[in-house]
Amino acid sequence: IYPANPQHWNAVCKTISKSYHNITTNYSVNDFLVNYNVTDKKLMDSIKIDIDRSSLQLYYLINTDGSCCHSEDDEKELELHMKRIERILYVFAKINPKFGYIQGFNELLIPIYYVMYSARMLFFGKDDCVEAISYEAFQFLLLSSNLVEFFNLTLNSAKCDIRLSQYDALLSSFLPKVYKKLKLLNIESMQYAYKWFNIMFSQE
């Protein structure tokens, strides 16, 4: 996202922010002052549930020690952050129906948003710009990597076997005794490793 020539950063930010604003307008989620009048209420409700569960992480956006809100202003600020994160996830799901929204996406987005917001001076102090760049980074992460495969519950077994063969090779190389013991007991990596990866990379 960041250009090779830093002098182009201002233009890049403006372009990404304008594009994101057009998207949020198109999906009727560009007004913070009222509840989103979304067409897909079921989708937004499932996102909201996950964001509510993530409140302990979100407190760091308000207080550097991660403590809960101490005032009404803190609560209002937290709500704005939550709405921005909900909006990013909603827009991503609508633009990428192949993925939609899968539980755990919030766990990936929150650290991205936190880092961007903590460095908002790089975004000219504009929260809208922070949100737009966070969306761009989140989308780039999922679409340009294999990470999204760990969220895909319908991934066929042949593809899983190919992925896990890399894991088996590493296990055999670095922990040969463990590898041999698992083979002796006829415990295939498919029986445990995929679930383990799914929890580790999707949620933690």
mmCIF file of C-alpha atoms in Angstrom:
data_model
loop_
_atom_site.group_PDB
_atom_site.id
_atom_site.type_symbol
_atom_site.label_atom_id
_atom_site.label_comp_id
_atom_site.label_asym_id
_atom_site.label_seq_id
_atom_site.Cartn_x
_atom_site.Cartn_y
_atom_site.Cartn_z
ATOM 1 C CA ILE A 1 0.000 0.000 0.000
ATOM 2 C CA TYR A 2 2.764 2.413 0.923
ATOM 3 C CA PRO A 3 4.337 3.767 -2.297
ATOM 4 C CA ALA A 4 8.023 3.364 -3.188
ATOM 5 C CA ASN A 5 8.207 7.142 -3.394
ATOM 6 C CA PRO A 6 7.037 8.652 -0.049
ATOM 7 C CA GLN A 7 6.104 11.881 -1.838
ATOM 8 C CA HIS A 8 3.207 9.975 -3.421
ATOM 9 C CA TRP A 9 1.745 8.949 -0.054
ATOM 10 C CA ASN A 10 -0.694 11.849 0.150
ATOM 11 C CA ALA A 11 -2.107 11.011 -3.282
ATOM 12 C CA VAL A 12 -2.337 7.297 -2.419
ATOM 13 C CA CYS A 13 -4.242 8.080 0.790
ATOM 14 C CA LYS A 14 -6.667 10.334 -1.055
ATOM 15 C CA THR A 15 -7.277 7.738 -3.776
ATOM 16 C CA ILE A 16 -7.901 4.900 -1.318
ATOM 17 C CA SER A 17 -10.088 7.095 0.908
ATOM 18 C CA LYS A 18 -12.196 8.260 -2.040
ATOM 19 C CA SER A 19 -12.645 4.693 -3.299
ATOM 20 C CA TYR A 20 -13.628 3.472 0.165
ATOM 21 C CA HIS A 21 -16.076 6.355 0.623
ATOM 22 C CA ASN A 22 -17.745 5.414 -2.668
ATOM 23 C CA ILE A 23 -18.067 1.802 -1.487
ATOM 24 C CA THR A 24 -19.578 2.730 1.882
ATOM 25 C CA THR A 25 -21.998 5.095 0.163
ATOM 26 C CA ASN A 26 -23.006 2.354 -2.251
ATOM 27 C CA TYR A 27 -23.798 -0.002 0.646
ATOM 28 C CA SER A 28 -25.519 2.700 2.738
ATOM 29 C CA VAL A 29 -23.068 2.476 5.636
ATOM 30 C CA ASN A 30 -21.493 5.907 5.508
ATOM 31 C CA ASP A 31 -23.455 7.617 8.288
ATOM 32 C CA PHE A 32 -22.275 7.136 11.880
ATOM 33 C CA LEU A 33 -24.969 9.317 13.407
ATOM 34 C CA VAL A 34 -27.751 6.792 12.820
ATOM 35 C CA ASN A 35 -27.896 3.011 12.910
ATOM 36 C CA TYR A 36 -26.798 1.536 9.632
ATOM 37 C CA ASN A 37 -29.728 1.012 7.309
ATOM 38 C CA VAL A 38 -28.108 -2.057 5.789
ATOM 39 C CA THR A 39 -29.786 -4.296 3.264
ATOM 40 C CA ASP A 40 -28.218 -7.397 4.809
ATOM 41 C CA LYS A 41 -29.201 -7.112 8.459
ATOM 42 C CA LYS A 42 -28.362 -10.750 9.215
ATOM 43 C CA LEU A 43 -24.779 -10.214 8.058
ATOM 44 C CA MET A 44 -24.353 -7.048 10.119
ATOM 45 C CA ASP A 45 -25.853 -8.718 13.208
ATOM 46 C CA SER A 46 -23.353 -11.592 13.046
ATOM 47 C CA ILE A 47 -20.488 -9.092 12.689
ATOM 48 C CA LYS A 48 -21.767 -7.019 15.628
ATOM 49 C CA ILE A 49 -21.899 -10.108 17.863
ATOM 50 C CA ASP A 50 -18.222 -10.847 17.189
ATOM 51 C CA ILE A 51 -17.160 -7.228 17.665
ATOM 52 C CA ASP A 52 -19.014 -7.087 20.998
ATOM 53 C CA ARG A 53 -17.100 -10.191 22.079
ATOM 54 C CA SER A 54 -13.848 -8.437 21.182
ATOM 55 C CA SER A 55 -14.412 -5.494 23.521
ATOM 56 C CA LEU A 56 -11.434 -6.410 25.751
ATOM 57 C CA GLN A 57 -9.096 -5.924 22.769
ATOM 58 C CA LEU A 58 -10.820 -2.728 21.730
ATOM 59 C CA TYR A 59 -10.238 -1.043 25.099
ATOM 60 C CA TYR A 60 -6.616 -0.525 24.008
ATOM 61 C CA LEU A 61 -7.904 1.976 21.449
ATOM 62 C CA ILE A 62 -9.187 4.087 24.337
ATOM 63 C CA ASN A 63 -6.667 3.516 27.129
ATOM 64 C CA THR A 64 -3.073 2.428 26.585
ATOM 65 C CA ASP A 65 -3.250 0.070 29.572
ATOM 66 C CA GLY A 66 -6.301 -1.710 28.133
ATOM 67 C CA SER A 67 -8.567 -0.651 30.990
ATOM 68 C CA CYS A 68 -12.274 -0.190 30.376
ATOM 69 C CA CYS A 69 -13.982 3.107 29.619
ATOM 70 C CA HIS A 70 -13.753 5.673 32.424
ATOM 71 C CA SER A 71 -16.188 8.250 31.091
ATOM 72 C CA GLU A 72 -19.079 8.819 28.721
ATOM 73 C CA ASP A 73 -16.650 10.287 26.180
ATOM 74 C CA ASP A 74 -14.606 7.068 26.333
ATOM 75 C CA GLU A 75 -17.758 5.034 25.673
ATOM 76 C CA LYS A 76 -18.687 7.204 22.675
ATOM 77 C CA GLU A 77 -15.178 6.915 21.245
ATOM 78 C CA LEU A 78 -15.217 3.134 21.688
ATOM 79 C CA GLU A 79 -18.559 2.918 19.925
ATOM 80 C CA LEU A 80 -17.152 4.845 16.955
ATOM 81 C CA HIS A 81 -14.217 2.448 16.695
ATOM 82 C CA MET A 82 -16.566 -0.518 16.862
ATOM 83 C CA LYS A 83 -18.741 0.926 14.111
ATOM 84 C CA ARG A 84 -15.716 1.524 11.890
ATOM 85 C CA ILE A 85 -14.534 -2.067 12.345
ATOM 86 C CA GLU A 86 -18.053 -3.401 11.743
ATOM 87 C CA ARG A 87 -18.275 -1.334 8.591
ATOM 88 C CA ILE A 88 -14.957 -2.625 7.225
ATOM 89 C CA LEU A 89 -16.038 -6.236 7.767
ATOM 90 C CA TYR A 90 -19.483 -5.634 6.294
ATOM 91 C CA VAL A 91 -18.121 -3.964 3.175
ATOM 92 C CA PHE A 92 -15.503 -6.693 2.706
ATOM 93 C CA ALA A 93 -18.199 -9.383 2.941
ATOM 94 C CA LYS A 94 -20.438 -7.640 0.398
ATOM 95 C CA ILE A 95 -17.630 -7.021 -2.086
ATOM 96 C CA ASN A 96 -16.218 -10.538 -1.676
ATOM 97 C CA PRO A 97 -19.281 -12.819 -1.513
ATOM 98 C CA LYS A 98 -17.013 -15.820 -2.132
ATOM 99 C CA PHE A 99 -15.729 -15.317 1.424
ATOM 100 C CA GLY A 100 -18.509 -13.291 2.997
ATOM 101 C CA TYR A 101 -17.978 -12.881 6.717
ATOM 102 C CA ILE A 102 -16.465 -15.754 8.682
ATOM 103 C CA GLN A 103 -16.022 -15.750 12.431
ATOM 104 C CA GLY A 104 -12.381 -14.948 13.122
ATOM 105 C CA PHE A 105 -12.062 -12.196 10.502
ATOM 106 C CA ASN A 106 -12.553 -9.751 13.364
ATOM 107 C CA GLU A 107 -9.471 -11.230 15.072
ATOM 108 C CA LEU A 108 -7.393 -10.391 11.992
ATOM 109 C CA LEU A 109 -8.794 -6.926 11.427
ATOM 110 C CA ILE A 110 -8.609 -5.546 14.981
ATOM 111 C CA PRO A 111 -4.767 -5.642 15.220
ATOM 112 C CA ILE A 112 -4.499 -4.043 11.764
ATOM 113 C CA TYR A 113 -6.918 -1.287 12.756
ATOM 114 C CA TYR A 114 -5.146 -0.792 16.099
ATOM 115 C CA VAL A 115 -1.739 -0.352 14.437
ATOM 116 C CA MET A 116 -3.102 2.042 11.817
ATOM 117 C CA TYR A 117 -5.001 4.078 14.392
ATOM 118 C CA SER A 118 -1.952 4.252 16.675
ATOM 119 C CA ALA A 119 -0.021 5.747 13.750
ATOM 120 C CA ARG A 120 -2.781 8.074 12.542
ATOM 121 C CA MET A 121 -0.303 10.943 12.230
ATOM 122 C CA LEU A 122 0.825 9.114 9.069
ATOM 123 C CA PHE A 123 -2.744 9.484 7.824
ATOM 124 C CA PHE A 124 -2.794 13.226 8.466
ATOM 125 C CA GLY A 125 -4.798 12.698 11.672
ATOM 126 C CA LYS A 126 -7.886 11.670 9.689
ATOM 127 C CA ASP A 127 -9.827 8.764 11.179
ATOM 128 C CA ASP A 128 -11.660 8.207 7.880
ATOM 129 C CA CYS A 129 -8.299 7.710 6.195
ATOM 130 C CA VAL A 130 -7.223 5.267 8.926
ATOM 131 C CA GLU A 131 -10.377 3.245 8.310
ATOM 132 C CA ALA A 132 -9.939 3.238 4.543
ATOM 133 C CA ILE A 133 -6.306 2.113 4.736
ATOM 134 C CA SER A 134 -7.211 -0.550 7.330
ATOM 135 C CA TYR A 135 -9.820 -1.896 4.922
ATOM 136 C CA GLU A 136 -7.305 -1.897 2.081
ATOM 137 C CA ALA A 137 -4.703 -3.724 4.218
ATOM 138 C CA PHE A 138 -7.244 -6.285 5.464
ATOM 139 C CA GLN A 139 -8.497 -7.022 1.967
ATOM 140 C CA PHE A 140 -4.942 -7.266 0.613
ATOM 141 C CA LEU A 141 -3.983 -9.680 3.404
ATOM 142 C CA LEU A 142 -6.838 -12.076 2.669
ATOM 143 C CA LEU A 143 -6.864 -11.871 -1.121
ATOM 144 C CA SER A 144 -3.107 -12.006 -1.734
ATOM 145 C CA SER A 145 -2.247 -14.805 0.702
ATOM 146 C CA ASN A 146 -3.355 -18.367 1.435
ATOM 147 C CA LEU A 147 -4.564 -17.299 4.865
ATOM 148 C CA VAL A 148 -8.203 -17.334 3.820
ATOM 149 C CA GLU A 149 -7.972 -21.100 3.271
ATOM 150 C CA PHE A 150 -7.846 -21.580 7.031
ATOM 151 C CA PHE A 151 -11.323 -20.047 7.253
ATOM 152 C CA ASN A 152 -12.768 -22.262 4.511
ATOM 153 C CA LEU A 153 -14.661 -25.117 6.125
ATOM 154 C CA THR A 154 -15.464 -26.673 2.724
ATOM 155 C CA LEU A 155 -11.836 -26.975 1.592
ATOM 156 C CA ASN A 156 -11.486 -30.350 -0.129
ATOM 157 C CA SER A 157 -9.340 -33.029 1.485
ATOM 158 C CA ALA A 158 -6.882 -33.214 -1.437
ATOM 159 C CA LYS A 159 -6.000 -29.553 -1.015
ATOM 160 C CA CYS A 160 -5.710 -30.023 2.760
ATOM 161 C CA ASP A 161 -3.348 -32.950 2.216
ATOM 162 C CA ILE A 162 -1.084 -30.806 0.032
ATOM 163 C CA ARG A 163 -0.960 -28.075 2.669
ATOM 164 C CA LEU A 164 -0.374 -30.531 5.500
ATOM 165 C CA SER A 165 2.390 -32.371 3.641
ATOM 166 C CA GLN A 166 4.503 -29.252 4.243
ATOM 167 C CA TYR A 167 3.693 -29.524 7.949
ATOM 168 C CA ASP A 168 4.599 -33.240 7.961
ATOM 169 C CA ALA A 169 7.960 -32.473 6.351
ATOM 170 C CA LEU A 170 8.746 -29.867 9.025
ATOM 171 C CA LEU A 171 7.631 -32.159 11.826
ATOM 172 C CA SER A 172 9.774 -35.006 10.478
ATOM 173 C CA SER A 173 12.789 -32.724 10.150
ATOM 174 C CA PHE A 174 12.639 -30.924 13.491
ATOM 175 C CA LEU A 175 10.834 -33.435 15.741
ATOM 176 C CA PRO A 176 11.602 -36.848 14.232
ATOM 177 C CA LYS A 177 10.731 -38.794 17.407
ATOM 178 C CA VAL A 178 7.317 -37.162 17.632
ATOM 179 C CA TYR A 179 6.751 -37.711 13.921
ATOM 180 C CA LYS A 180 7.631 -41.428 14.169
ATOM 181 C CA LYS A 181 5.449 -41.886 17.253
ATOM 182 C CA LEU A 182 2.449 -40.318 15.546
ATOM 183 C CA LYS A 183 2.966 -42.535 12.496
ATOM 184 C CA LEU A 184 3.357 -45.604 14.713
ATOM 185 C CA LEU A 185 0.033 -44.800 16.378
ATOM 186 C CA ASN A 186 -1.503 -44.180 12.952
ATOM 187 C CA ILE A 187 -2.382 -40.570 13.835
ATOM 188 C CA GLU A 188 -2.518 -38.573 10.620
ATOM 189 C CA SER A 189 -1.872 -34.840 10.654
ATOM 190 C CA MET A 190 -5.319 -34.296 9.098
ATOM 191 C CA GLN A 191 -6.849 -35.497 12.367
ATOM 192 C CA TYR A 192 -5.452 -32.647 14.455
ATOM 193 C CA ALA A 193 -3.195 -30.195 12.599
ATOM 194 C CA TYR A 194 -5.814 -28.499 10.442
ATOM 195 C CA LYS A 195 -8.007 -27.721 13.464
ATOM 196 C CA TRP A 196 -4.944 -26.520 15.331
ATOM 197 C CA PHE A 197 -3.897 -24.209 12.484
ATOM 198 C CA ASN A 198 -7.459 -22.959 12.153
ATOM 199 C CA ILE A 199 -7.558 -21.866 15.803
ATOM 200 C CA MET A 200 -4.013 -20.501 15.818
ATOM 201 C CA PHE A 201 -4.190 -18.457 12.629
ATOM 202 C CA SER A 202 -7.880 -17.583 12.493
ATOM 203 C CA GLN A 203 -8.410 -16.555 16.108
ATOM 204 C CA GLU A 204 -5.123 -16.221 17.974
#
